[in-house]
CSV table of C-alpha atoms and ligand atoms in Angstrom, one decimal:
chain,number,residue,atom,x,y,z
J,1,UNK,CA,13.0,22.5,-9.9
J,2,UNK,CA,9.9,20.7,-8.8
J,3,UNK,CA,10.4,17.4,-6.7
J,4,UNK,CA,7.3,15.6,-7.5
J,5,UNK,CA,5.5,13.1,-5.1
J,6,UNK,CA,4.2,11.2,-8.1
J,7,UNK,CA,6.4,9.2,-10.6
J,8,UNK,CA,4.0,7.8,-13.2
J,9,UNK,CA,5.1,10.1,-16.1
J,10,UNK,CA,8.7,9.1,-15.6
J,11,UNK,CA,7.9,5.3,-15.1
J,12,UNK,CA,5.6,5.0,-18.2
J,13,UNK,CA,7.5,7.1,-20.7
J,14,UNK,CA,7.9,4.1,-22.9
J,15,UNK,CA,5.0,1.7,-22.6
J,16,UNK,CA,4.9,0.3,-26.1
J,17,UNK,CA,6.1,-3.4,-25.0
J,18,UNK,CA,3.1,-3.6,-22.8
J,19,UNK,CA,0.7,-2.0,-25.4
J,20,UNK,CA,1.8,-4.6,-28.1
J,21,UNK,CA,1.0,-7.3,-25.7
J,22,UNK,CA,-2.3,-5.9,-24.8
J,23,UNK,CA,-3.1,-5.7,-28.5
J,24,UNK,CA,-2.8,-9.4,-28.7
J,25,UNK,CA,-5.1,-10.0,-25.7
J,26,UNK,CA,-7.8,-7.7,-27.2
J,27,UNK,CA,-7.5,-9.8,-30.4
J,28,UNK,CA,-8.0,-13.1,-28.5
J,29,UNK,CA,-10.9,-11.6,-26.4
J,30,UNK,CA,-9.4,-13.2,-23.3
J,31,UNK,CA,-11.1,-10.6,-21.1
J,32,UNK,CA,-12.5,-12.7,-18.2
J,33,UNK,CA,-9.9,-14.1,-15.8
J,34,UNK,CA,-7.9,-16.5,-18.4
J,35,UNK,CA,-4.3,-16.8,-19.2
J,36,UNK,CA,-3.0,-13.7,-18.3
J,37,UNK,CA,-4.6,-13.7,-14.7
J,38,UNK,CA,-3.2,-17.2,-14.1
J,39,UNK,CA,0.5,-16.0,-15.2
J,40,UNK,CA,0.3,-12.8,-12.8
J,41,UNK,CA,-1.2,-14.9,-10.0
J,42,UNK,CA,1.7,-17.3,-10.3
J,43,UNK,CA,4.4,-14.7,-10.5
J,44,UNK,CA,2.9,-12.8,-7.6
J,45,UNK,CA,2.7,-16.1,-5.3
J,46,UNK,CA,6.3,-16.6,-6.1
J,47,UNK,CA,7.3,-13.0,-5.3
J,48,UNK,CA,5.4,-13.0,-2.0
J,49,UNK,CA,6.6,-16.7,-1.1
J,50,UNK,CA,3.0,-17.9,-0.7
J,51,UNK,CA,1.2,-21.0,-1.9
J,52,UNK,CA,-1.7,-19.3,-3.5
J,53,UNK,CA,-2.3,-15.9,-4.9
J,54,UNK,CA,-6.0,-14.9,-6.1
J,55,UNK,CA,-6.3,-11.8,-8.4
J,56,UNK,CA,-9.1,-9.5,-7.4
J,57,UNK,CA,-10.3,-6.0,-8.6
J,58,UNK,CA,-8.5,-3.9,-5.9
J,59,UNK,CA,-6.9,-3.8,-2.6
J,60,UNK,CA,-10.0,-3.1,-0.9
J,61,UNK,CA,-11.7,-6.2,-2.5
J,62,UNK,CA,-8.7,-8.3,-1.3
J,63,UNK,CA,-9.5,-7.2,2.3
J,64,UNK,CA,-13.3,-7.7,1.8
J,65,UNK,CA,-12.9,-11.1,0.3
J,66,UNK,CA,-10.2,-12.2,2.8
J,67,UNK,CA,-12.6,-11.3,5.7
J,68,UNK,CA,-15.5,-13.2,4.1
J,69,UNK,CA,-13.3,-16.3,3.3
J,70,UNK,CA,-12.6,-16.8,6.8
J,71,UNK,CA,-16.1,-16.3,7.9
J,72,UNK,CA,-16.1,-12.7,9.3
J,73,UNK,CA,-19.6,-11.1,9.1
J,74,UNK,CA,-22.4,-9.8,11.3
J,75,UNK,CA,-21.8,-10.0,15.1
J,76,UNK,CA,-18.1,-9.9,14.6
J,77,UNK,CA,-15.6,-7.3,15.6
J,78,UNK,CA,-12.5,-6.7,13.7
J,79,UNK,CA,-9.6,-5.0,15.3
J,80,UNK,CA,-7.6,-2.4,13.3
J,81,UNK,CA,-5.5,0.7,13.4
J,82,UNK,CA,-7.0,4.3,13.4
J,83,UNK,CA,-4.0,5.6,11.3
J,84,UNK,CA,-4.7,3.4,8.2
J,85,UNK,CA,-6.1,4.2,4.9
J,86,UNK,CA,-10.0,4.5,4.8
J,87,UNK,CA,-10.3,1.1,2.8
J,88,UNK,CA,-9.2,-1.1,5.8
J,89,UNK,CA,-12.3,0.0,7.7
J,90,UNK,CA,-14.6,0.1,4.7
J,91,UNK,CA,-13.8,-3.5,4.1
J,92,UNK,CA,-14.8,-4.4,7.7
J,93,UNK,CA,-18.0,-2.5,7.4
J,94,UNK,CA,-18.9,-4.1,3.9
J,95,UNK,CA,-18.9,-7.5,5.4
J,96,UNK,CA,-21.2,-6.3,8.3
J,97,UNK,CA,-18.6,-6.6,11.0
J,98,UNK,CA,-17.8,-3.8,13.6
J,99,UNK,CA,-14.5,-2.1,13.3
J,100,UNK,CA,-12.7,-1.8,16.8
J,101,UNK,CA,-9.7,0.6,16.8
J,102,UNK,CA,-6.6,0.0,19.0
J,103,UNK,CA,-3.8,2.4,19.2
J,104,UNK,CA,-0.6,2.0,17.4
J,105,UNK,CA,3.1,2.0,18.8
J,106,UNK,CA,6.1,4.0,18.0
J,107,UNK,CA,6.5,2.0,14.9
J,108,UNK,CA,3.1,3.3,13.7
J,109,UNK,CA,1.6,-0.3,13.6
J,110,UNK,CA,-0.5,-2.6,15.6
J,111,UNK,CA,0.2,-6.3,16.3
J,112,UNK,CA,-1.8,-8.5,14.0
J,113,UNK,CA,-2.7,-12.1,13.4
J,114,UNK,CA,-5.9,-12.0,11.4
J,115,UNK,CA,-6.0,-10.6,8.0
J,116,UNK,CA,-3.2,-8.6,7.0
J,117,UNK,CA,-3.6,-5.3,5.1
J,118,UNK,CA,-0.4,-5.5,3.3
J,119,UNK,CA,-1.8,-3.1,0.4
J,120,UNK,CA,1.5,-1.0,0.3
J,121,UNK,CA,4.0,-3.5,1.5
J,122,UNK,CA,5.0,-5.7,-1.6
J,123,UNK,CA,8.5,-6.9,-1.0
J,124,UNK,CA,8.4,-6.2,2.8
J,125,UNK,CA,9.4,-8.9,5.1
J,126,UNK,CA,9.6,-9.7,8.8
J,127,UNK,CA,12.6,-12.1,9.9
J,128,UNK,CA,12.9,-13.1,6.3
J,129,UNK,CA,9.2,-13.9,5.7
J,130,UNK,CA,7.3,-12.0,3.2
J,131,UNK,CA,4.4,-10.0,4.6
J,132,UNK,CA,1.0,-11.3,3.9
J,133,UNK,CA,2.1,-14.7,5.2
J,134,UNK,CA,1.4,-14.1,8.9
J,135,UNK,CA,-2.3,-13.9,8.9
J,136,UNK,CA,-4.9,-16.3,7.2
J,137,UNK,CA,-4.7,-14.0,4.2
J,138,UNK,CA,-2.7,-11.0,3.0
J,139,UNK,CA,-4.3,-8.3,0.8
J,140,UNK,CA,-2.2,-6.4,-1.7
J,141,UNK,CA,-3.2,-3.3,-3.8
J,142,UNK,CA,-1.8,-2.4,-7.4
J,143,UNK,CA,-3.2,0.9,-7.4
J,144,UNK,CA,-1.3,3.3,-9.7
J,145,UNK,CA,0.5,4.8,-6.5
J,146,UNK,CA,1.4,1.6,-4.9
J,147,UNK,CA,4.9,-0.1,-5.2
J,148,UNK,CA,3.7,-2.7,-7.8
J,149,UNK,CA,1.2,-0.5,-9.8
J,150,UNK,CA,-1.0,-1.2,-12.7
J,151,UNK,CA,-3.1,1.1,-15.1
J,152,UNK,CA,-6.1,1.4,-12.9
J,153,UNK,CA,-7.4,-0.7,-10.1
J,154,UNK,CA,-6.4,-4.3,-9.2
J,155,UNK,CA,-5.4,-6.3,-6.1
J,156,UNK,CA,-4.3,-9.8,-5.0
J,157,UNK,CA,-4.8,-11.9,-2.0
J,158,UNK,CA,-2.3,-14.4,-0.8
J,159,UNK,CA,-2.8,-17.3,1.4
J,160,UNK,CA,-1.2,-20.6,2.3
J,161,UNK,CA,-4.3,-22.5,3.2
J,162,UNK,CA,-6.0,-24.4,0.1
J,163,UNK,CA,-9.6,-24.3,1.5
J,164,UNK,CA,-9.3,-20.4,1.8
J,165,UNK,CA,-7.8,-20.2,-1.8
J,166,UNK,CA,-10.9,-22.2,-3.1
J,167,UNK,CA,-13.4,-19.9,-1.3
J,168,UNK,CA,-11.5,-16.7,-2.5
J,169,UNK,CA,-11.8,-18.0,-6.2
J,170,UNK,CA,-15.5,-18.5,-5.7
J,171,UNK,CA,-16.3,-15.5,-3.8
J,172,UNK,CA,-14.5,-13.1,-6.3
J,173,UNK,CA,-16.6,-14.7,-9.1
J,174,UNK,CA,-20.2,-14.8,-8.3
J,175,UNK,CA,-19.8,-17.8,-5.8
J,176,UNK,CA,-19.2,-20.1,-8.7
J,177,UNK,CA,-17.3,-23.3,-8.4
J,178,UNK,CA,-17.5,-23.7,-12.1
J,179,UNK,CA,-19.4,-22.2,-15.1
J,180,UNK,CA,-22.9,-24.0,-13.8
J,181,UNK,CA,-22.4,-24.8,-10.2
J,182,UNK,CA,-23.3,-22.0,-7.7
J,183,UNK,CA,-21.9,-23.0,-4.3
J,184,UNK,CA,-22.5,-19.8,-2.3
J,185,UNK,CA,-23.4,-16.1,-2.7
J,186,UNK,CA,-20.4,-14.1,-4.1
J,187,UNK,CA,-19.3,-11.0,-5.9
J,188,UNK,CA,-18.1,-9.8,-9.2
J,189,UNK,CA,-14.7,-8.8,-7.8
J,190,UNK,CA,-12.2,-10.5,-10.2
J,191,UNK,CA,-9.1,-8.8,-11.4
J,192,UNK,CA,-9.5,-7.3,-14.9
J,193,UNK,CA,-7.5,-9.6,-17.2
J,194,UNK,CA,-5.9,-6.4,-18.9
J,195,UNK,CA,-4.6,-5.2,-15.7
J,196,UNK,CA,-3.3,-8.7,-14.9
J,197,UNK,CA,-1.4,-8.5,-18.2
J,198,UNK,CA,0.1,-5.1,-17.2
J,199,UNK,CA,1.1,-6.5,-13.7
J,200,UNK,CA,2.7,-9.5,-15.4
J,201,UNK,CA,5.1,-7.2,-17.0
J,202,UNK,CA,5.7,-4.8,-14.3
J,203,UNK,CA,6.2,-7.3,-11.5
J,204,UNK,CA,9.7,-7.9,-13.1
J,205,UNK,CA,10.9,-4.3,-12.1
J,206,UNK,CA,9.5,-4.7,-8.5
J,207,UNK,CA,12.4,-5.7,-6.7
J,208,UNK,CA,14.8,-3.3,-8.4
J,209,UNK,CA,12.3,-0.3,-7.8
J,210,UNK,CA,11.9,-1.4,-4.2
J,211,UNK,CA,15.8,-1.4,-3.7
J,212,UNK,CA,15.8,2.2,-5.0
J,213,UNK,CA,12.9,3.3,-2.6
J,214,UNK,CA,14.8,1.7,0.3
J,215,UNK,CA,18.1,3.4,-0.7
J,216,UNK,CA,16.2,6.7,-0.8
J,217,UNK,CA,14.6,6.3,2.5
J,218,UNK,CA,17.9,5.2,4.2
J,219,UNK,CA,19.7,8.2,2.6
J,220,UNK,CA,17.0,10.5,4.3
J,221,UNK,CA,17.4,8.8,7.5
J,222,UNK,CA,21.1,9.4,7.4
J,223,UNK,CA,21.0,13.0,6.1
J,224,UNK,CA,18.3,14.1,8.4
J,225,UNK,CA,19.3,12.2,11.4
J,226,UNK,CA,21.0,15.4,13.1
J,227,UNK,CA,18.0,17.6,13.0
J,228,UNK,CA,16.7,17.7,16.4
J,229,UNK,CA,13.2,18.7,15.5
J,230,UNK,CA,12.8,15.6,13.4
J,231,UNK,CA,11.7,12.2,15.0
J,232,UNK,CA,11.9,8.8,12.9
J,233,UNK,CA,9.6,5.9,13.6
J,234,UNK,CA,11.2,2.9,15.4
J,235,UNK,CA,13.1,0.8,12.7
J,236,UNK,CA,13.2,-2.7,13.8
J,237,UNK,CA,16.2,-4.6,12.3
J,238,UNK,CA,14.2,-7.8,11.8
J,239,UNK,CA,11.8,-5.9,9.3
J,240,UNK,CA,12.6,-5.2,5.7
J,241,UNK,CA,10.5,-1.9,5.1
J,242,UNK,CA,9.7,-1.0,1.6
J,243,UNK,CA,8.8,2.6,1.9
J,244,UNK,CA,5.6,3.0,-0.1
J,245,UNK,CA,5.7,6.2,2.0
J,246,UNK,CA,8.6,7.7,3.9
J,247,UNK,CA,7.0,9.1,7.1
J,248,UNK,CA,8.8,11.0,9.8
J,249,UNK,CA,7.6,13.3,12.6
J,250,UNK,CA,8.4,17.0,12.5
J,251,UNK,CA,8.0,19.9,14.9
J,252,UNK,CA,6.0,22.7,13.4
J,253,UNK,CA,4.8,20.2,10.8
J,254,UNK,CA,2.3,22.4,9.2
J,255,UNK,CA,4.7,25.2,8.7
J,256,UNK,CA,7.3,22.8,7.4
J,257,UNK,CA,4.8,21.3,4.9
J,258,UNK,CA,3.8,24.6,3.5
J,259,UNK,CA,7.4,25.7,3.3
J,260,UNK,CA,8.5,22.6,1.3
J,261,UNK,CA,5.5,22.9,-1.0
J,262,UNK,CA,6.1,26.8,-1.7
J,263,UNK,CA,9.7,25.5,-2.6
J,264,UNK,CA,8.4,23.1,-5.1
J,265,UNK,CA,8.8,19.8,-2.9
J,266,UNK,CA,5.6,17.8,-2.9
J,267,UNK,CA,5.4,16.6,0.7
J,268,UNK,CA,2.2,15.1,1.8
J,269,UNK,CA,0.4,13.9,5.1
J,270,UNK,CA,-0.7,10.3,5.5
J,271,UNK,CA,-3.0,10.9,7.1
J,272,UNK,CA,-4.1,14.3,8.9
J,273,UNK,CA,-7.3,12.9,10.6
J,274,UNK,CA,-7.3,9.6,12.3
J,275,UNK,CA,-10.2,7.3,11.3
J,276,UNK,CA,-11.7,7.2,14.8
J,277,UNK,CA,-12.3,11.0,14.6
J,278,UNK,CA,-13.9,10.9,11.0
J,279,UNK,CA,-17.7,11.4,10.4
J,280,UNK,CA,-18.0,7.8,8.9
J,281,UNK,CA,-17.2,6.1,12.2
J,282,UNK,CA,-18.9,8.7,14.6
J,283,UNK,CA,-21.4,6.0,15.3
J,284,UNK,CA,-18.7,3.8,17.1
J,285,UNK,CA,-18.6,6.5,19.8
J,286,UNK,CA,-14.8,7.3,19.9
J,287,UNK,CA,-13.5,10.6,20.9
J,288,UNK,CA,-10.5,12.7,20.9
J,289,UNK,CA,-8.0,11.4,23.4
J,290,UNK,CA,-8.8,7.7,23.0
J,291,UNK,CA,-5.7,6.8,21.1
J,292,UNK,CA,-2.9,9.3,22.1
J,293,UNK,CA,-0.1,7.8,20.1
J,294,UNK,CA,-2.1,7.9,16.9
J,295,UNK,CA,-3.3,11.4,17.5
J,296,UNK,CA,0.1,12.8,18.6
J,297,UNK,CA,1.5,11.2,15.2
J,298,UNK,CA,-1.4,12.6,13.0
J,299,UNK,CA,-0.3,16.2,14.1
J,300,UNK,CA,3.3,15.6,13.5
J,301,UNK,CA,3.9,13.1,10.6
J,302,UNK,CA,5.0,14.3,7.2
J,303,UNK,CA,5.6,12.1,4.1
J,304,UNK,CA,8.6,13.0,1.7
J,305,UNK,CA,8.9,12.0,-1.8
J,306,UNK,CA,10.8,8.7,-1.8
J,307,UNK,CA,9.9,7.3,-5.1
J,308,UNK,CA,12.5,5.3,-7.3
J,309,UNK,CA,12.8,7.9,-9.9
J,310,UNK,CA,14.1,10.8,-7.8
J,311,UNK,CA,17.2,12.3,-9.0
J,312,UNK,CA,20.3,13.0,-7.0
J,313,UNK,CA,19.7,16.8,-7.1
J,314,UNK,CA,16.0,16.3,-6.1
J,315,UNK,CA,17.0,14.4,-3.0
J,316,UNK,CA,19.7,16.8,-2.2
J,317,UNK,CA,17.1,19.7,-2.6
J,318,UNK,CA,14.6,18.0,-0.1
J,319,UNK,CA,17.2,17.5,2.4
J,320,UNK,CA,18.7,21.1,2.1
J,321,UNK,CA,15.4,22.6,2.2
J,322,UNK,CA,14.4,20.9,5.5
J,323,UNK,CA,17.7,22.0,7.0
J,324,UNK,CA,17.2,25.5,5.9
J,325,UNK,CA,13.6,25.5,7.3
J,326,UNK,CA,14.9,24.6,10.7
J,327,UNK,CA,18.1,26.8,10.6
O,401,PLP,C1,-4.3,1.6,-1.0
O,401,PLP,C2,-4.6,0.9,0.2
O,401,PLP,C3,-5.8,0.0,0.3
O,401,PLP,C4,-6.8,-0.1,-0.8
O,401,PLP,O1,-6.3,-0.5,-2.0
O,401,PLP,P1,-7.1,-0.1,-3.3
O,401,PLP,O2,-6.4,-0.9,-4.4
O,401,PLP,O3,-7.1,1.3,-3.5
O,401,PLP,O4,-8.4,-0.6,-3.1
O,401,PLP,C5,-6.1,-0.7,1.6
O,401,PLP,N1,-5.3,-0.4,2.7
O,401,PLP,C6,-4.2,0.3,2.6
O,401,PLP,C7,-3.3,0.4,3.8
O,401,PLP,C8,-3.9,1.0,1.3
O,401,PLP,O5,-2.8,1.7,1.5
């Protein structure tokens, strides 16, 4: 038995209802923004309890445009975490700003009030408020391996500020206010209308799939709790986590990872090398030892398969194999 990390085959066994709808879109030729984008944006804003949602070409584009819409550019510094995905920092560099890292806490996060990178966090909330609504804008990714996934790249930005929402709509579409009025320099970072159609359908499954992820994660918490060699991140009760990844810390992490993989369990590491120690950020002058919590976690973290299509016997196998390793 293999316990896979990815679940796409399982999720898209029967995509005919979406394909039929795509066929209609193709026949209408509604390829640039258009009706499907509007519907998806409306449904997403509702899901995330935000006033506005603007569809863009990826989660990275959501971060980049969010920064530009609030005026971040050259001479600005943007604080972020060194344990995030590369895109958070690529977006900062793309608007000409300087990334500044700060260490994370035992919950693996930094505190933030600027632009939220909520790329993996659809359905997550803090004290009942959906993430993405705390900063000026919140960026989400619909990459095939994110919690609400489409058939390629797409993303969404939410905001509750009408002026920012207008800026975002212009920035994603060449800086155009309407077909013939060019108000500012912009980009072509529109969401694909085909992906918006796919998202419009899949968003209906999101809360159910999220519940299943959470149940899988809490089950791991419970079953692995007694293993001394494993440490769990701080779980705040005010926080509803949605477990795009299920990350714990383990002693002899590399050996455990290898053992699990040999036994057919696809565990992964998100991510082995913190961003301040990567070649791309060398010019910023950071060195090993600058962010002790992040660096310690990078050597100990491991991500277990937590996707909503895991079968009972697969979950059992993961738990038993970890227990066996430490026995
Ligand atoms: C996936 C991800 C992104 C980028 O999203 P894309 O849609 O792949 O561009 C940004 N930040 C984080 C934390 C992510 O996980």
